[in-house]
Amino acid sequence: MQIYEELQARGLIAQVTDEPQIRELINHGGAKFYIGFDPTADSLHVGHFMALCLMKRLQMAGNKPVVLLGGGTGFIGDPSGRTDMRSMMHAETIRHNCECFKKQMERFIEFGEDEAIVVNNADWLLDLNYIDLLRDVGPCFSVNAMLRAECYRQRMERGLSFFEFNYMIMQAYDFLYLHSHYGCNMQFGGDDQWSNMLAGTDLIRRKTGKDAYDLTNLIHGEEEARRAREASRALFAGAGDDSHMPETLLGEGDVPDDGIRLLDLLAACGLASSKTEARRLIQQGGVSIDGSRVNTIDFVVAKADLFHGIKIKKGKKIYRRVVVK
């Protein structure tokens, strides 16, 4: 099973703009994609956790992630899914939250040369000249089309400020900037971001004549949301409580009858970005299974144990329950 099909099977893909092209790019490591994170708090939450899971899996498949911190858009706030206007945050709070996000993400995403990169849209949005922006991208947006977008239509009865109305333009401009300066060809986001994301691909097409692509993911149902909330508590708060442990579900066909090597299992459940990293973790004594440290690189986890579920601990604070269903 290739990575795109795996993401589909796990329910991590809701909508796409051009499925054949997106599948081709993702499955062959040709996607340089970004996900935006607006710093509305000083800690990542459940929605961010789902995005990071997606980002990690795609990075392991050879695609290049770009983490976009919303140090600029955070001054406005995304109206998607809101019934009222977000409270305005001070500049220092936004900067602090961005730094907190970056530190937390470094625990899960590999950053560095030829790896993921972190950028902050404050670096280009805060220096924009308003008149220049209107002349440059204003003609590319239809107010009628914007008002038909779900994120704005839901707010019309309660009132939508011009302040928030600009958010779609800012997000679209981000995609154009990342496409032009970093070679991003794909944007991932939550399903409620669909209208904003389409605005970005349309802006790129109008300004450059080139294609870019969108993909959204969605948390399905209350049970999945509950699991994700538990996972985010454990991962982002550093908890070791078993009741709040993230879980990886493997298909019976994913595990050979004679068991699976721990090296492969660590990579499969996202605790290591590669077998090389998994080997290093084991050699350094950083991996435990059900409370017992594993020191053998060739350690094999029995399939029968996985049917009951095992608890893997990486380092001091990262936990994962792995189960074969």
CSV table of C-alpha atoms in Angstrom, one decimal:
chain,number,residue,atom,x,y,z
A,1,MET,CA,0.0,0.0,0.0
A,2,GLN,CA,1.4,3.4,-1.0
A,3,ILE,CA,1.3,6.5,1.2
A,4,TYR,CA,-1.7,8.1,-0.4
A,5,GLU,CA,-3.8,4.9,-0.2
A,6,GLU,CA,-2.7,4.5,3.4
A,7,LEU,CA,-3.9,8.0,4.3
A,8,GLN,CA,-7.2,7.3,2.6
A,9,ALA,CA,-7.6,4.0,4.5
A,10,ARG,CA,-6.9,5.8,7.8
A,11,GLY,CA,-9.5,8.4,7.1
A,12,LEU,CA,-7.0,11.3,6.8
A,13,ILE,CA,-8.2,12.6,3.5
A,14,ALA,CA,-11.5,14.4,3.1
A,15,GLN,CA,-11.2,16.5,-0.1
A,16,VAL,CA,-8.7,17.1,-2.8
A,17,THR,CA,-8.5,19.4,-5.8
A,18,ASP,CA,-6.9,17.0,-8.3
A,19,GLU,CA,-6.7,13.4,-7.0
A,20,PRO,CA,-4.7,11.8,-9.8
A,21,GLN,CA,-2.0,14.5,-9.6
A,22,ILE,CA,-1.9,14.6,-5.8
A,23,ARG,CA,-1.6,10.8,-5.6
A,24,GLU,CA,1.2,10.8,-8.1
A,25,LEU,CA,3.2,13.6,-6.2
A,26,ILE,CA,2.7,12.1,-2.7
A,27,ASN,CA,3.4,8.5,-3.7
A,28,HIS,CA,6.7,9.5,-5.4
A,29,GLY,CA,7.9,12.0,-2.8
A,30,GLY,CA,7.3,14.9,-5.1
A,31,ALA,CA,5.1,17.0,-2.7
A,32,LYS,CA,6.6,20.1,-1.0
A,33,PHE,CA,3.6,20.9,1.1
A,34,TYR,CA,2.8,23.3,3.9
A,35,ILE,CA,0.4,23.3,6.8
A,36,GLY,CA,-0.4,26.5,8.6
A,37,PHE,CA,-0.6,26.9,12.4
A,38,ASP,CA,-2.1,30.0,13.8
A,39,PRO,CA,-0.7,30.7,17.3
A,40,THR,CA,-4.0,31.1,19.2
A,41,ALA,CA,-2.6,29.6,22.4
A,42,ASP,CA,0.8,28.6,23.8
A,43,SER,CA,0.2,24.9,23.3
A,44,LEU,CA,-0.7,22.7,20.3
A,45,HIS,CA,-4.2,21.2,20.4
A,46,VAL,CA,-6.1,18.2,18.9
A,47,GLY,CA,-6.5,19.7,15.4
A,48,HIS,CA,-2.8,20.4,15.3
A,49,PHE,CA,-2.1,16.8,16.4
A,50,MET,CA,-4.0,15.4,13.4
A,51,ALA,CA,-2.1,17.7,11.1
A,52,LEU,CA,1.3,16.7,12.6
A,53,CYS,CA,0.4,13.0,12.1
A,54,LEU,CA,-0.2,13.7,8.5
A,55,MET,CA,2.9,15.7,8.1
A,56,LYS,CA,5.0,13.0,9.8
A,57,ARG,CA,3.7,10.2,7.6
A,58,LEU,CA,4.3,12.2,4.4
A,59,GLN,CA,7.8,13.1,5.5
A,60,MET,CA,8.6,9.5,6.1
A,61,ALA,CA,7.5,8.8,2.5
A,62,GLY,CA,10.0,11.3,1.1
A,63,ASN,CA,7.9,14.4,0.8
A,64,LYS,CA,9.1,17.8,2.1
A,65,PRO,CA,7.0,19.6,4.8
A,66,VAL,CA,6.9,23.3,5.4
A,67,VAL,CA,5.6,24.4,8.8
A,68,LEU,CA,4.0,27.8,8.5
A,69,LEU,CA,3.6,29.7,11.8
A,70,GLY,CA,0.9,32.3,11.6
A,71,GLY,CA,2.8,35.2,13.2
A,72,GLY,CA,1.1,37.5,10.8
A,73,THR,CA,-2.4,36.0,10.3
A,74,GLY,CA,-2.6,35.5,14.0
A,75,PHE,CA,-3.2,39.3,14.3
A,76,ILE,CA,-6.5,38.7,12.5
A,77,GLY,CA,-7.6,35.2,13.4
A,78,ASP,CA,-9.3,32.7,11.2
A,79,PRO,CA,-13.2,33.1,11.2
A,80,SER,CA,-13.7,29.5,9.9
A,81,GLY,CA,-15.9,27.5,12.3
A,82,ARG,CA,-16.4,30.5,14.5
A,83,THR,CA,-19.7,32.1,15.5
A,84,ASP,CA,-18.1,35.2,16.9
A,85,MET,CA,-14.9,37.2,16.3
A,86,ARG,CA,-11.7,36.0,18.0
A,87,SER,CA,-10.2,38.2,20.6
A,88,MET,CA,-7.3,40.2,19.3
A,89,MET,CA,-3.9,39.1,20.7
A,90,HIS,CA,-0.9,41.3,21.5
A,91,ALA,CA,2.2,41.1,19.4
A,92,GLU,CA,4.3,39.7,22.2
A,93,THR,CA,1.7,37.0,22.9
A,94,ILE,CA,1.8,35.9,19.3
A,95,ARG,CA,5.6,35.8,19.2
A,96,HIS,CA,5.6,33.7,22.4
A,97,ASN,CA,3.0,31.3,21.1
A,98,CYS,CA,5.0,30.8,17.9
A,99,GLU,CA,8.1,29.9,19.9
A,100,CYS,CA,6.1,27.4,22.0
A,101,PHE,CA,4.7,25.8,18.9
A,102,LYS,CA,8.1,25.5,17.3
A,103,LYS,CA,9.6,23.8,20.3
A,104,GLN,CA,6.8,21.3,20.6
A,105,MET,CA,6.9,20.4,16.9
A,106,GLU,CA,10.6,19.7,17.1
A,107,ARG,CA,9.7,16.6,19.1
A,108,PHE,CA,7.8,15.0,16.2
A,109,ILE,CA,9.0,16.5,12.9
A,110,GLU,CA,12.6,16.3,11.6
A,111,PHE,CA,13.8,19.8,10.8
A,112,GLY,CA,17.1,20.6,9.0
A,113,GLU,CA,18.8,20.5,5.7
A,114,ASP,CA,16.8,18.5,3.2
A,115,GLU,CA,14.2,18.0,5.9
A,116,ALA,CA,11.2,20.1,7.1
A,117,ILE,CA,11.6,23.8,7.5
A,118,VAL,CA,9.7,26.4,9.6
A,119,VAL,CA,8.7,29.8,8.3
A,120,ASN,CA,6.6,32.6,9.8
A,121,ASN,CA,4.3,34.6,7.7
A,122,ALA,CA,5.0,37.6,9.9
A,123,ASP,CA,8.2,37.9,7.8
A,124,TRP,CA,6.2,39.0,4.7
A,125,LEU,CA,2.7,39.9,5.8
A,126,LEU,CA,3.7,42.6,8.4
A,127,ASP,CA,5.7,44.5,5.8
A,128,LEU,CA,3.1,44.5,3.1
A,129,ASN,CA,2.0,47.9,1.7
A,130,TYR,CA,-1.8,48.0,1.7
A,131,ILE,CA,-2.2,49.8,-1.6
A,132,ASP,CA,0.4,47.5,-3.3
A,133,LEU,CA,-1.4,44.5,-2.0
A,134,LEU,CA,-4.8,45.7,-3.3
A,135,ARG,CA,-3.3,46.4,-6.7
A,136,ASP,CA,-1.4,43.1,-6.8
A,137,VAL,CA,-4.0,40.6,-5.7
A,138,GLY,CA,-7.2,42.5,-5.2
A,139,PRO,CA,-8.4,42.0,-8.8
A,140,CYS,CA,-8.0,38.2,-8.4
A,141,PHE,CA,-10.7,38.0,-5.7
A,142,SER,CA,-14.5,38.1,-6.3
A,143,VAL,CA,-16.4,39.4,-3.3
A,144,ASN,CA,-19.5,37.5,-4.5
A,145,ALA,CA,-17.5,34.3,-4.5
A,146,MET,CA,-16.0,35.0,-1.1
A,147,LEU,CA,-19.4,35.5,0.4
A,148,ARG,CA,-20.5,32.2,-0.9
A,149,ALA,CA,-17.7,30.5,1.0
A,150,GLU,CA,-18.9,28.3,3.9
A,151,CYS,CA,-16.6,30.0,6.4
A,152,TYR,CA,-18.2,33.4,5.7
A,153,ARG,CA,-21.8,32.4,4.9
A,154,GLN,CA,-22.2,30.9,8.4
A,155,ARG,CA,-21.2,34.3,9.9
A,156,MET,CA,-23.4,36.6,7.8
A,157,GLU,CA,-26.4,36.5,10.1
A,158,ARG,CA,-24.4,37.2,13.2
A,159,GLY,CA,-22.2,39.7,11.6
A,160,LEU,CA,-18.8,39.5,9.8
A,161,SER,CA,-16.3,42.3,10.3
A,162,PHE,CA,-14.1,43.6,7.4
A,163,PHE,CA,-11.2,42.8,9.7
A,164,GLU,CA,-12.0,39.0,9.5
A,165,PHE,CA,-13.1,39.2,5.9
A,166,ASN,CA,-9.4,39.7,4.9
A,167,TYR,CA,-8.3,36.4,6.4
A,168,MET,CA,-9.0,34.4,3.2
A,169,ILE,CA,-6.9,36.9,1.2
A,170,MET,CA,-4.0,36.6,3.7
A,171,GLN,CA,-4.1,32.8,3.6
A,172,ALA,CA,-4.2,32.8,-0.2
A,173,TYR,CA,-1.3,35.2,-0.3
A,174,ASP,CA,0.7,32.9,2.0
A,175,PHE,CA,0.3,30.0,-0.5
A,176,LEU,CA,1.4,32.3,-3.4
A,177,TYR,CA,4.5,33.5,-1.4
A,178,LEU,CA,5.5,29.9,-0.4
A,179,HIS,CA,5.0,28.7,-3.9
A,180,SER,CA,7.2,31.5,-5.3
A,181,HIS,CA,9.9,31.5,-2.7
A,182,TYR,CA,10.0,27.9,-1.4
A,183,GLY,CA,8.6,25.9,-4.3
A,184,CYS,CA,5.5,24.7,-2.3
A,185,ASN,CA,3.1,22.9,-4.6
A,186,MET,CA,0.6,21.6,-2.1
A,187,GLN,CA,-1.3,22.9,0.9
A,188,PHE,CA,-2.9,20.7,3.6
A,189,GLY,CA,-5.5,21.8,6.1
A,190,GLY,CA,-8.6,21.0,8.1
A,191,ASP,CA,-11.8,20.4,6.2
A,192,ASP,CA,-13.2,23.8,7.4
A,193,GLN,CA,-10.3,25.5,5.6
A,194,TRP,CA,-11.4,24.3,2.1
A,195,SER,CA,-12.6,27.7,0.9
A,196,ASN,CA,-9.5,29.5,2.0
A,197,MET,CA,-7.3,26.8,0.4
A,198,LEU,CA,-9.1,27.0,-2.9
A,199,ALA,CA,-8.6,30.8,-2.9
A,200,GLY,CA,-4.8,30.1,-2.7
A,201,THR,CA,-4.6,27.7,-5.6
A,202,ASP,CA,-6.8,30.0,-7.7
A,203,LEU,CA,-4.5,33.0,-6.8
A,204,ILE,CA,-1.4,31.0,-7.9
A,205,ARG,CA,-3.0,30.0,-11.1
A,206,ARG,CA,-4.0,33.6,-11.9
A,207,LYS,CA,-0.6,35.1,-11.0
A,208,THR,CA,1.8,32.5,-12.3
A,209,GLY,CA,-0.2,30.3,-14.7
A,210,LYS,CA,0.9,27.2,-12.7
A,211,ASP,CA,-1.0,24.6,-10.8
A,212,ALA,CA,-0.9,24.0,-7.1
A,213,TYR,CA,-3.0,21.5,-5.0
A,214,ASP,CA,-5.1,21.3,-1.9
A,215,LEU,CA,-5.9,18.4,0.4
A,216,THR,CA,-8.0,18.5,3.6
A,217,ASN,CA,-8.2,16.0,6.4
A,218,LEU,CA,-11.1,15.5,8.8
A,219,ILE,CA,-11.7,14.0,12.2
A,220,HIS,CA,-14.7,11.7,11.8
A,221,GLY,CA,-17.1,11.3,14.7
A,222,GLU,CA,-17.0,11.7,18.4
A,223,GLU,CA,-15.0,8.5,19.1
A,224,GLU,CA,-12.1,9.6,16.8
A,225,ALA,CA,-12.2,13.1,18.3
A,226,ARG,CA,-12.0,11.6,21.8
A,227,ARG,CA,-9.0,9.5,20.9
A,228,ALA,CA,-7.3,12.5,19.3
A,229,ARG,CA,-7.9,14.6,22.4
A,230,GLU,CA,-6.3,12.0,24.5
A,231,ALA,CA,-3.4,11.8,22.2
A,232,SER,CA,-2.8,15.5,22.2
A,233,ARG,CA,-2.8,15.6,26.0
A,234,ALA,CA,-0.1,12.9,26.2
A,235,LEU,CA,2.0,14.3,23.3
A,236,PHE,CA,1.9,18.0,23.9
A,237,ALA,CA,1.7,18.0,27.7
A,238,GLY,CA,4.3,15.3,28.0
A,239,ALA,CA,2.0,13.0,30.1
A,240,GLY,CA,2.8,9.4,30.7
A,241,ASP,CA,-0.7,8.4,31.9
A,242,ASP,CA,-1.8,5.3,30.0
A,243,SER,CA,-5.4,6.6,29.9
A,244,HIS,CA,-4.2,9.5,27.6
A,245,MET,CA,-1.9,7.5,25.4
A,246,PRO,CA,-2.0,7.9,21.6
A,247,GLU,CA,-2.8,4.7,19.7
A,248,THR,CA,-1.6,3.3,16.4
A,249,LEU,CA,-3.8,0.6,14.8
A,250,LEU,CA,-2.1,-1.8,12.4
A,251,GLY,CA,-3.9,-4.2,10.0
A,252,GLU,CA,-3.4,-7.9,10.5
A,253,GLY,CA,-1.8,-8.0,7.1
A,254,ASP,CA,0.8,-5.3,8.1
A,255,VAL,CA,2.5,-7.7,10.6
A,256,PRO,CA,4.1,-11.0,9.5
A,257,ASP,CA,3.0,-14.2,11.3
A,258,ASP,CA,6.4,-14.5,12.9
A,259,GLY,CA,6.3,-11.0,14.3
A,260,ILE,CA,7.7,-7.6,13.3
A,261,ARG,CA,11.1,-6.2,14.0
A,262,LEU,CA,11.1,-3.4,16.5
A,263,LEU,CA,13.1,-1.2,14.1
A,264,ASP,CA,10.2,-1.5,11.6
A,265,LEU,CA,7.5,-1.0,14.2
A,266,LEU,CA,9.1,2.2,15.5
A,267,ALA,CA,9.1,3.6,12.0
A,268,ALA,CA,5.6,2.3,11.2
A,269,CYS,CA,4.0,4.0,14.2
A,270,GLY,CA,5.9,7.3,13.7
A,271,LEU,CA,8.2,7.1,16.7
A,272,ALA,CA,11.2,7.1,14.4
A,273,SER,CA,11.6,8.8,11.0
A,274,SER,CA,13.7,6.0,9.7
A,275,LYS,CA,15.2,2.6,10.6
A,276,THR,CA,18.5,4.4,11.2
A,277,GLU,CA,16.9,6.6,13.8
A,278,ALA,CA,15.2,3.6,15.3
A,279,ARG,CA,18.5,1.8,15.6
A,280,ARG,CA,20.1,4.7,17.3
A,281,LEU,CA,17.2,5.0,19.8
A,282,ILE,CA,17.5,1.3,20.8
A,283,GLN,CA,21.3,1.5,21.1
A,284,GLN,CA,21.0,4.5,23.4
A,285,GLY,CA,18.5,2.7,25.6
A,286,GLY,CA,15.7,5.1,24.6
A,287,VAL,CA,13.0,2.5,23.9
A,288,SER,CA,10.9,0.5,26.3
A,289,ILE,CA,8.0,-2.0,25.7
A,290,ASP,CA,5.5,-2.5,28.5
A,291,GLY,CA,7.9,-1.0,31.0
A,292,SER,CA,11.0,-3.1,29.9
A,293,ARG,CA,13.9,-1.4,28.2
A,294,VAL,CA,14.9,-3.0,24.9
A,295,ASN,CA,18.6,-3.1,24.1
A,296,THR,CA,18.6,-5.6,21.2
A,297,ILE,CA,18.5,-4.1,17.7
A,298,ASP,CA,17.1,-7.4,16.3
A,299,PHE,CA,14.3,-7.5,18.8
A,300,VAL,CA,11.1,-8.9,17.3
A,301,VAL,CA,7.6,-8.1,18.7
A,302,ALA,CA,5.3,-11.1,18.6
A,303,LYS,CA,2.1,-10.8,16.6
A,304,ALA,CA,0.1,-12.3,19.4
A,305,ASP,CA,1.3,-9.5,21.7
A,306,LEU,CA,0.2,-6.9,19.2
A,307,PHE,CA,-3.3,-8.4,19.2
A,308,HIS,CA,-3.5,-7.6,22.9
A,309,GLY,CA,-1.7,-4.3,22.4
A,310,ILE,CA,1.7,-3.1,23.6
A,311,LYS,CA,2.8,0.2,25.1
A,312,ILE,CA,6.0,1.7,23.6
A,313,LYS,CA,7.9,4.4,25.4
A,314,LYS,CA,10.4,6.6,23.5
A,315,GLY,CA,12.7,8.6,25.7
A,316,LYS,CA,11.1,10.0,28.9
A,317,LYS,CA,7.9,11.5,27.7
A,318,ILE,CA,6.7,10.0,24.4
A,319,TYR,CA,4.3,7.1,24.6
A,320,ARG,CA,2.4,5.0,22.0
A,321,ARG,CA,0.0,2.1,22.3
A,322,VAL,CA,0.2,-0.2,19.2
A,323,VAL,CA,-2.5,-2.7,18.4
A,324,VAL,CA,-3.2,-5.1,15.6
A,325,LYS,CA,-6.9,-5.1,14.6
